[in-house]
PDB file of C-alpha atoms in Angstrom:
ATOM      1  CA  MET T   1     116.487  93.424 137.645  1.00 85.00           C
ATOM      2  CA  ALA T   2     118.913  93.490 134.460  1.00 93.00           C
ATOM      3  CA  LYS T   3     117.194  94.058 131.030  1.00 98.00           C
ATOM      4  CA  PHE T   4     116.598  90.821 128.838  1.00 98.00           C
ATOM      5  CA  ALA T   5     117.414  90.401 125.262  1.00 98.00           C
ATOM      6  CA  ILE T   6     116.918  87.347 122.792  1.00 98.00           C
ATOM      7  CA  ILE T   7     119.252  86.801 120.186  1.00 98.00           C
ATOM      8  CA  THR T   8     118.469  84.200 117.436  1.00 98.00           C
ATOM      9  CA  GLY T   9     121.122  82.519 115.271  1.00 96.00           C
ATOM     10  CA  ALA T  10     123.856  82.991 118.374  1.00 96.00           C
ATOM     11  CA  SER T  11     126.109  80.007 117.915  1.00 95.00           C
ATOM     12  CA  THR T  12     128.069  81.513 115.044  1.00 93.00           C
ATOM     13  CA  GLY T  13     128.734  84.784 113.113  1.00 92.00           C
ATOM     14  CA  ILE T  14     126.910  88.005 113.577  1.00 94.00           C
ATOM     15  CA  GLY T  15     124.737  86.255 116.279  1.00 96.00           C
ATOM     16  CA  PHE T  16     127.313  85.202 118.317  1.00 96.00           C
ATOM     17  CA  GLU T  17     129.107  88.973 118.370  1.00 96.00           C
ATOM     18  CA  LEU T  18     125.621  90.204 118.981  1.00 98.00           C
ATOM     19  CA  ALA T  19     124.913  88.012 121.752  1.00 98.00           C
ATOM     20  CA  THR T  20     128.674  88.931 123.314  1.00 98.00           C
ATOM     21  CA  LEU T  21     127.703  92.351 123.107  1.00 98.00           C
ATOM     22  CA  ALA T  22     124.669  92.463 124.615  1.00 98.00           C
ATOM     23  CA  ALA T  23     126.202  90.165 127.487  1.00 98.00           C
ATOM     24  CA  LYS T  24     128.972  92.614 127.800  1.00 98.00           C
ATOM     25  CA  ASP T  25     126.487  95.540 128.315  1.00 98.00           C
ATOM     26  CA  GLY T  26     124.789  93.810 130.954  1.00 98.00           C
ATOM     27  CA  TYR T  27     121.513  92.189 129.458  1.00 98.00           C
ATOM     28  CA  ASP T  28     120.508  88.844 130.815  1.00 98.00           C
ATOM     29  CA  ILE T  29     120.488  86.710 127.450  1.00 98.00           C
ATOM     30  CA  LEU T  30     118.276  84.088 126.002  1.00 98.00           C
ATOM     31  CA  VAL T  31     120.345  82.583 122.905  1.00 98.00           C
ATOM     32  CA  VAL T  32     119.301  80.025 120.297  1.00 98.00           C
ATOM     33  CA  ALA T  33     120.134  78.108 117.004  1.00 97.00           C
ATOM     34  CA  ASP T  34     119.225  74.959 115.416  1.00 95.00           C
ATOM     35  CA  GLU T  35     122.336  73.614 116.352  1.00 95.00           C
ATOM     36  CA  PRO T  36     123.569  72.149 119.722  1.00 95.00           C
ATOM     37  CA  LEU T  37     126.811  74.415 119.423  1.00 96.00           C
ATOM     38  CA  ILE T  38     124.480  77.208 120.728  1.00 97.00           C
ATOM     39  CA  ASN T  39     125.261  75.191 124.351  1.00 97.00           C
ATOM     40  CA  ALA T  40     128.670  75.826 123.791  1.00 96.00           C
ATOM     41  CA  ALA T  41     128.384  79.509 122.838  1.00 97.00           C
ATOM     42  CA  ALA T  42     126.332  79.879 125.837  1.00 97.00           C
ATOM     43  CA  ASP T  43     129.043  79.036 128.166  1.00 97.00           C
ATOM     44  CA  ASP T  44     131.224  81.371 126.131  1.00 97.00           C
ATOM     45  CA  PHE T  45     128.767  84.405 126.850  1.00 97.00           C
ATOM     46  CA  LYS T  46     128.897  83.663 130.648  1.00 97.00           C
ATOM     47  CA  GLN T  47     132.372  85.086 131.557  1.00 97.00           C
ATOM     48  CA  PHE T  48     130.476  88.390 131.447  1.00 97.00           C
ATOM     49  CA  GLY T  49     128.733  87.441 134.410  1.00 97.00           C
ATOM     50  CA  THR T  50     125.214  87.962 133.366  1.00 98.00           C
ATOM     51  CA  GLN T  51     122.345  85.279 133.018  1.00 98.00           C
ATOM     52  CA  VAL T  52     122.759  83.046 130.094  1.00 98.00           C
ATOM     53  CA  THR T  53     120.159  80.529 128.726  1.00 98.00           C
ATOM     54  CA  SER T  54     120.356  78.797 125.649  1.00 98.00           C
ATOM     55  CA  VAL T  55     117.542  76.918 123.357  1.00 98.00           C
ATOM     56  CA  GLU T  56     118.286  74.764 120.331  1.00 97.00           C
ATOM     57  CA  ALA T  57     115.171  75.139 118.266  1.00 98.00           C
ATOM     58  CA  ASP T  58     114.503  75.260 114.589  1.00 97.00           C
ATOM     59  CA  LEU T  59     113.151  78.603 113.997  1.00 97.00           C
ATOM     60  CA  SER T  60     111.895  77.727 110.530  1.00 97.00           C
ATOM     61  CA  THR T  61     108.832  76.333 112.396  1.00 97.00           C
ATOM     62  CA  ILE T  62     105.846  77.853 114.399  1.00 98.00           C
ATOM     63  CA  GLU T  63     106.939  75.259 116.887  1.00 98.00           C
ATOM     64  CA  GLY T  64     110.592  76.115 117.088  1.00 98.00           C
ATOM     65  CA  VAL T  65     109.852  79.752 117.696  1.00 98.00           C
ATOM     66  CA  ASP T  66     107.027  78.964 120.353  1.00 98.00           C
ATOM     67  CA  LYS T  67     110.027  76.829 122.271  1.00 98.00           C
ATOM     68  CA  LEU T  68     112.219  79.770 122.248  1.00 98.00           C
ATOM     69  CA  LEU T  69     109.436  82.195 123.908  1.00 98.00           C
ATOM     70  CA  ALA T  70     108.379  79.693 126.313  1.00 98.00           C
ATOM     71  CA  ALA T  71     112.069  79.668 127.472  1.00 98.00           C
ATOM     72  CA  ALA T  72     111.695  83.117 128.181  1.00 98.00           C
ATOM     73  CA  GLU T  73     109.409  81.931 131.100  1.00 97.00           C
ATOM     74  CA  GLY T  74     107.245  85.669 130.492  1.00 96.00           C
ATOM     75  CA  ARG T  75     110.059  87.857 131.334  1.00 97.00           C
ATOM     76  CA  GLN T  76     109.580  91.417 129.429  1.00 98.00           C
ATOM     77  CA  ILE T  77     111.852  91.262 126.238  1.00 98.00           C
ATOM     78  CA  ASP T  78     113.562  94.558 126.056  1.00 98.00           C
ATOM     79  CA  LEU T  79     115.661  93.663 123.348  1.00 98.00           C
ATOM     80  CA  LEU T  80     115.172  91.274 120.066  1.00 98.00           C
ATOM     81  CA  CYS T  81     118.176  90.554 117.837  1.00 98.00           C
ATOM     82  CA  ALA T  82     116.099  88.410 114.901  1.00 98.00           C
ATOM     83  CA  ASN T  83     119.332  87.404 113.128  1.00 96.00           C
ATOM     84  CA  ALA T  84     118.626  83.728 112.421  1.00 95.00           C
ATOM     85  CA  GLY T  85     118.958  83.206 108.595  1.00 93.00           C
ATOM     86  CA  HIS T  86     119.821  80.705 106.110  1.00 90.00           C
ATOM     87  CA  GLY T  87     121.398  80.724 102.725  1.00 89.00           C
ATOM     88  CA  LEU T  88     121.253  78.388  99.597  1.00 91.00           C
ATOM     89  CA  GLY T  89     123.431  78.910  96.500  1.00 89.00           C
ATOM     90  CA  HIS T  90     122.940  76.902  93.049  1.00 92.00           C
ATOM     91  CA  ALA T  91     120.384  77.137  90.541  1.00 94.00           C
ATOM     92  CA  PHE T  92     116.899  77.204  91.486  1.00 96.00           C
ATOM     93  CA  LEU T  93     116.197  74.555  89.117  1.00 97.00           C
ATOM     94  CA  ASP T  94     118.274  72.357  90.817  1.00 96.00           C
ATOM     95  CA  GLN T  95     117.142  72.956  94.308  1.00 96.00           C
ATOM     96  CA  GLN T  96     115.086  70.591  96.530  1.00 97.00           C
ATOM     97  CA  VAL T  97     111.714  71.560  97.419  1.00 98.00           C
ATOM     98  CA  ALA T  98     112.498  71.115 100.906  1.00 97.00           C
ATOM     99  CA  ASP T  99     115.940  73.246 101.022  1.00 96.00           C
ATOM    100  CA  TRP T 100     114.391  76.244  99.352  1.00 97.00           C
ATOM    101  CA  ARG T 101     111.535  76.074 101.506  1.00 98.00           C
ATOM    102  CA  HIS T 102     113.243  76.144 104.756  1.00 97.00           C
ATOM    103  CA  VAL T 103     115.104  79.227 103.508  1.00 97.00           C
ATOM    104  CA  ILE T 104     111.741  80.928 103.365  1.00 97.00           C
ATOM    105  CA  ASP T 105     110.374  79.573 106.504  1.00 98.00           C
ATOM    106  CA  THR T 106     113.774  80.391 108.368  1.00 97.00           C
ATOM    107  CA  ASN T 107     114.210  83.606 106.971  1.00 97.00           C
ATOM    108  CA  ILE T 108     110.585  84.783 106.619  1.00 97.00           C
ATOM    109  CA  THR T 109     107.969  83.028 108.032  1.00 98.00           C
ATOM    110  CA  GLY T 110     109.893  82.275 111.675  1.00 98.00           C
ATOM    111  CA  THR T 111     111.344  85.267 111.768  1.00 98.00           C
ATOM    112  CA  LEU T 112     107.820  87.529 111.125  1.00 98.00           C
ATOM    113  CA  TYR T 113     105.966  85.244 113.676  1.00 98.00           C
ATOM    114  CA  LEU T 114     108.976  85.885 116.254  1.00 98.00           C
ATOM    115  CA  ILE T 115     108.695  89.600 115.668  1.00 98.00           C
ATOM    116  CA  GLN T 116     105.201  89.857 115.874  1.00 98.00           C
ATOM    117  CA  LYS T 117     104.994  88.152 119.085  1.00 98.00           C
ATOM    118  CA  VAL T 118     107.613  89.989 120.885  1.00 98.00           C
ATOM    119  CA  LEU T 119     106.388  93.348 119.297  1.00 98.00           C
ATOM    120  CA  VAL T 120     102.924  93.362 120.553  1.00 98.00           C
ATOM    121  CA  GLY T 121     104.361  93.358 124.102  1.00 97.00           C
ATOM    122  CA  MET T 122     106.796  96.244 123.269  1.00 98.00           C
ATOM    123  CA  VAL T 123     104.127  98.444 121.630  1.00 98.00           C
ATOM    124  CA  ALA T 124     101.771  97.866 124.316  1.00 98.00           C
ATOM    125  CA  ARG T 125     103.984  99.309 127.340  1.00 98.00           C
ATOM    126  CA  ASN T 126     105.702 101.764 124.562  1.00 98.00           C
ATOM    127  CA  ASP T 127     109.322 100.486 125.288  1.00 98.00           C
ATOM    128  CA  GLY T 128     111.594  97.893 123.536  1.00 98.00           C
ATOM    129  CA  LYS T 129     114.349  97.473 120.471  1.00 98.00           C
ATOM    130  CA  VAL T 130     114.177  95.113 117.671  1.00 98.00           C
ATOM    131  CA  LEU T 131     117.320  94.687 115.573  1.00 98.00           C
ATOM    132  CA  VAL T 132     116.673  92.607 112.071  1.00 97.00           C
ATOM    133  CA  THR T 133     119.435  91.217 110.337  1.00 95.00           C
ATOM    134  CA  GLY T 134     118.313  92.020 106.528  1.00 91.00           C
ATOM    135  CA  SER T 135     120.448  92.143 103.969  1.00 89.00           C
ATOM    136  CA  VAL T 136     121.995  94.161 101.062  1.00 86.00           C
ATOM    137  CA  ALA T 137     121.064  90.989  99.128  1.00 87.00           C
ATOM    138  CA  GLY T 138     117.628  92.161  99.352  1.00 86.00           C
ATOM    139  CA  TYR T 139     118.556  94.895  96.786  1.00 86.00           C
ATOM    140  CA  VAL T 140     119.940  92.656  94.354  1.00 86.00           C
ATOM    141  CA  PRO T 141     118.171  90.303  91.814  1.00 84.00           C
ATOM    142  CA  GLY T 142     120.458  86.864  93.600  1.00 88.00           C
ATOM    143  CA  ALA T 143     121.159  84.649  90.057  1.00 89.00           C
ATOM    144  CA  PHE T 144     122.173  81.442  91.784  1.00 92.00           C
ATOM    145  CA  GLN T 145     121.093  82.587  95.180  1.00 92.00           C
ATOM    146  CA  ALA T 146     117.683  83.548  93.691  1.00 94.00           C
ATOM    147  CA  VAL T 147     115.470  82.408  96.828  1.00 96.00           C
ATOM    148  CA  TYR T 148     117.802  83.805  99.583  1.00 94.00           C
ATOM    149  CA  ASN T 149     118.063  87.155  97.816  1.00 93.00           C
ATOM    150  CA  GLY T 150     114.446  87.150  97.334  1.00 95.00           C
ATOM    151  CA  SER T 151     113.745  86.537 101.117  1.00 96.00           C
ATOM    152  CA  LYS T 152     116.085  89.448 102.292  1.00 94.00           C
ATOM    153  CA  ALA T 153     114.223  91.703  99.732  1.00 93.00           C
ATOM    154  CA  PHE T 154     111.203  90.433 101.628  1.00 94.00           C
ATOM    155  CA  VAL T 155     112.633  91.194 104.853  1.00 95.00           C
ATOM    156  CA  ASP T 156     114.230  94.659 103.878  1.00 92.00           C
ATOM    157  CA  SER T 157     110.841  95.687 102.343  1.00 93.00           C
ATOM    158  CA  PHE T 158     108.498  94.365 105.489  1.00 96.00           C
ATOM    159  CA  THR T 159     110.978  95.861 108.221  1.00 96.00           C
ATOM    160  CA  GLU T 160     110.191  99.319 106.698  1.00 94.00           C
ATOM    161  CA  ALA T 161     106.619  99.231 106.467  1.00 97.00           C
ATOM    162  CA  LEU T 162     106.494  97.688 109.908  1.00 98.00           C
ATOM    163  CA  ARG T 163     108.342 100.716 111.072  1.00 97.00           C
ATOM    164  CA  ASN T 164     105.945 102.980 109.749  1.00 97.00           C
ATOM    165  CA  GLU T 165     103.477 100.997 111.336  1.00 98.00           C
ATOM    166  CA  ILE T 166     104.362 101.382 114.717  1.00 97.00           C
ATOM    167  CA  LYS T 167     105.680 104.706 114.239  1.00 96.00           C
ATOM    168  CA  ASP T 168     103.452 106.113 116.813  1.00 97.00           C
ATOM    169  CA  SER T 169     104.748 104.168 119.326  1.00 96.00           C
ATOM    170  CA  ASP T 170     108.034 106.230 120.131  1.00 94.00           C
ATOM    171  CA  GLY T 171     109.430 104.383 122.898  1.00 98.00           C
ATOM    172  CA  VAL T 172     109.802 100.906 120.240  1.00 98.00           C
ATOM    173  CA  THR T 173     112.390 100.958 117.632  1.00 97.00           C
ATOM    174  CA  LEU T 174     112.924  98.968 114.864  1.00 98.00           C
ATOM    175  CA  THR T 175     116.362  98.773 113.010  1.00 97.00           C
ATOM    176  CA  THR T 176     117.406  96.836 109.993  1.00 95.00           C
ATOM    177  CA  LEU T 177     120.863  95.534 109.660  1.00 94.00           C
ATOM    178  CA  MET T 178     122.193  95.345 105.923  1.00 89.00           C
ATOM    179  CA  PRO T 179     125.729  93.874 105.858  1.00 88.00           C
ATOM    180  CA  GLY T 180     127.168  92.448 102.876  1.00 80.00           C
ATOM    181  CA  PRO T 181     129.386  89.286 102.361  1.00 71.00           C
ATOM    182  CA  VAL T 182     130.387  88.383 105.852  1.00 59.00           C
ATOM    183  CA  GLU T 183     133.252  85.804 106.840  1.00 57.00           C
ATOM    184  CA  THR T 184     130.965  83.128 108.486  1.00 49.00           C
ATOM    185  CA  GLU T 185     129.318  79.543 108.230  1.00 56.00           C
ATOM    186  CA  PHE T 186     126.733  81.147 105.725  1.00 52.00           C
ATOM    187  CA  PHE T 187     128.481  80.372 102.409  1.00 46.00           C
ATOM    188  CA  ALA T 188     129.660  76.773 103.811  1.00 50.00           C
ATOM    189  CA  ARG T 189     126.124  75.950 104.820  1.00 56.00           C
ATOM    190  CA  GLY T 190     124.744  77.164 101.732  1.00 50.00           C
ATOM    191  CA  GLU T 191     127.216  75.236  99.496  1.00 53.00           C
ATOM    192  CA  MET T 192     128.924  78.017  98.003  1.00 49.00           C
ATOM    193  CA  LEU T 193     132.388  77.638  98.714  1.00 47.00           C
ATOM    194  CA  ASP T 194     133.181  77.239  95.319  1.00 51.00           C
ATOM    195  CA  THR T 195     131.786  80.502  94.227  1.00 53.00           C
ATOM    196  CA  SER T 196     133.460  83.843  93.539  1.00 52.00           C
ATOM    197  CA  VAL T 197     131.796  85.429  96.673  1.00 48.00           C
ATOM    198  CA  GLY T 198     132.186  82.450  98.810  1.00 46.00           C
ATOM    199  CA  ALA T 199     135.845  82.074  98.096  1.00 45.00           C
ATOM    200  CA  ASP T 200     136.593  85.894  98.418  1.00 49.00           C
ATOM    201  CA  PRO T 201     139.117  86.687 101.333  1.00 50.00           C
ATOM    202  CA  ASN T 202     137.737  90.325 101.675  1.00 58.00           C
ATOM    203  CA  LYS T 203     134.281  89.298 103.138  1.00 50.00           C
ATOM    204  CA  SER T 204     133.424  91.875 106.181  1.00 69.00           C
ATOM    205  CA  ASP T 205     134.451  90.544 109.995  1.00 88.00           C
ATOM    206  CA  PRO T 206     131.148  89.534 111.829  1.00 90.00           C
ATOM    207  CA  ALA T 207     132.227  91.300 114.807  1.00 92.00           C
ATOM    208  CA  ASP T 208     132.521  94.722 112.882  1.00 91.00           C
ATOM    209  CA  VAL T 209     128.997  94.110 111.174  1.00 93.00           C
ATOM    210  CA  ALA T 210     128.020  93.308 114.875  1.00 95.00           C
ATOM    211  CA  LYS T 211     128.938  96.381 116.335  1.00 95.00           C
ATOM    212  CA  ASP T 212     127.435  98.430 113.345  1.00 93.00           C
ATOM    213  CA  GLY T 213     123.958  96.450 113.888  1.00 95.00           C
ATOM    214  CA  TRP T 214     124.305  97.080 117.940  1.00 98.00           C
ATOM    215  CA  ASP T 215     125.268 100.943 117.696  1.00 96.00           C
ATOM    216  CA  ALA T 216     122.522 101.231 115.140  1.00 96.00           C
ATOM    217  CA  VAL T 217     119.874  99.661 117.558  1.00 98.00           C
ATOM    218  CA  MET T 218     121.217 101.107 120.548  1.00 98.00           C
ATOM    219  CA  SER T 219     120.807 104.981 119.102  1.00 97.00           C
ATOM    220  CA  GLY T 220     117.371 104.036 117.433  1.00 96.00           C
ATOM    221  CA  LYS T 221     118.224 103.956 113.579  1.00 95.00           C
ATOM    222  CA  ALA T 222     116.035 102.993 111.659  1.00 94.00           C
ATOM    223  CA  SER T 223     118.259 100.956 109.086  1.00 90.00           C
ATOM    224  CA  ILE T 224     121.738 100.749 108.487  1.00 89.00           C
ATOM    225  CA  PHE T 225     124.227  99.448 105.784  1.00 87.00           C
ATOM    226  CA  SER T 226     127.319  97.818 107.360  1.00 79.00           C
ATOM    227  CA  GLY T 227     130.250  99.048 105.698  1.00 62.00           C
ATOM    228  CA  TRP T 228     130.989 101.909 102.946  1.00 51.00           C
ATOM    229  CA  LYS T 229     131.444  99.324 100.091  1.00 65.00           C
ATOM    230  CA  THR T 230     127.748  97.704 101.056  1.00 64.00           C
ATOM    231  CA  LYS T 231     126.353 101.492 101.357  1.00 53.00           C
ATOM    232  CA  LEU T 232     127.407 101.782  97.903  1.00 57.00           C
ATOM    233  CA  GLN T 233     126.191  98.873  96.205  1.00 66.00           C
ATOM    234  CA  GLY T 234     123.108  99.383  98.188  1.00 61.00           C
ATOM    235  CA  VAL T 235     122.871 103.013  96.459  1.00 55.00           C
ATOM    236  CA  LEU T 236     123.824 101.929  93.089  1.00 56.00           C
ATOM    237  CA  ALA T 237     121.322  99.202  93.091  1.00 59.00           C
ATOM    238  CA  ASN T 238     118.612 101.663  93.227  1.00 64.00           C
ATOM    239  CA  VAL T 239     119.692 102.937  90.149  1.00 57.00           C
ATOM    240  CA  THR T 240     120.940 100.021  88.171  1.00 56.00           C
ATOM    241  CA  PRO T 241     118.467  97.972  85.918  1.00 57.00           C
ATOM    242  CA  GLY T 242     117.801  94.582  87.583  1.00 60.00           C
ATOM    243  CA  SER T 243     118.821  92.438  84.669  1.00 66.00           C
ATOM    244  CA  VAL T 244     122.405  94.410  84.743  1.00 60.00           C
ATOM    245  CA  LEU T 245     122.463  93.378  88.700  1.00 59.00           C
ATOM    246  CA  ALA T 246     121.277  89.786  88.026  1.00 64.00           C
ATOM    247  CA  GLU T 247     124.225  89.059  85.698  1.00 71.00           C
ATOM    248  CA  GLN T 248     126.723  90.842  88.078  1.00 70.00           C
ATOM    249  CA  HIS T 249     125.486  88.538  91.068  1.00 65.00           C
ATOM    250  CA  ARG T 250     125.801  85.453  88.651  1.00 75.00           C
ATOM    251  CA  LYS T 251     129.480  86.388  87.962  1.00 65.00           C
ATOM    252  CA  MET T 252     129.631  86.202  91.925  1.00 66.00           C
ATOM    253  CA  ALA T 253     127.652  83.105  92.707  1.00 66.00           C
ATOM    254  CA  GLU T 254     127.389  80.885  89.755  1.00 73.00           C
ATOM    255  CA  PRO T 255     129.054  77.418  90.892  1.00 73.00           C
ATOM    256  CA  GLY T 256     132.829  77.050  89.712  1.00 73.00           C
ATOM    257  CA  SER T 257     133.170  80.891  89.720  1.00 59.00           C
ATOM    258  CA  ALA T 258     135.897  80.726  92.207  1.00 56.00           C
ATOM    259  CA  ASN T 259     137.670  78.865  89.602  1.00 58.00           C
ATOM    260  CA  PRO T 260     136.600  80.351  86.201  1.00 46.00           C
ATOM    261  CA  ASP T 261     139.751  78.473  84.323  1.00 45.00           C
ATOM    262  CA  GLU T 262     138.832  74.950  85.655  1.00 41.00           C
TER     263      GLU T 262
END
């Protein structure tokens, strides 16, 4: 029987590209997103000849994650790509509680619940691979993107700690993918198209980021920065005062920063 993979946030962007790589590599895949577009994406993945199942579910909720897991129908999960995430721009004081809470519930609560449910089985049989999409944003205090960057700081830290906890299960690997800005729907959905980072034409290609993550999880690496610029940013963040990083991020993410003269 073919190996089986679950990929979250697979309707567009990095998740779509990860699902494509999994199907190309012969995995039967279960893909999920919180929008109907996931079903059209699933049709695209079927061209590679493996079994494809799609689920529309809100992974910011426990019920949504349970719906996803139920769709696996008890099948052994060989690979989990926990990629679903949600961004949010603008000043924190201007944000609605429901909006910033959705970021936290998607990026942290739902992600942790899914990882816990899947890893229990992997560790019990000492076999399995997990790829979690963190971000170099987790290294940077994100002025005008404070909740998102804070959530990714949590994910980056959490996965590092969890790797240590399961290190005796040498047949199980947990890899953290840490991209920088990527050319996806992220900035439109986070209402950040009027920011310097949102309007930047030189963002990474999601296919390249996904390939970096795929190669890393397949080789059992602990973590990977996608792209040399991102790696440099991560290194510099460790030696730069937080106040300086926050001011630098403000210049990228403050609304209107894409058109500073207007």
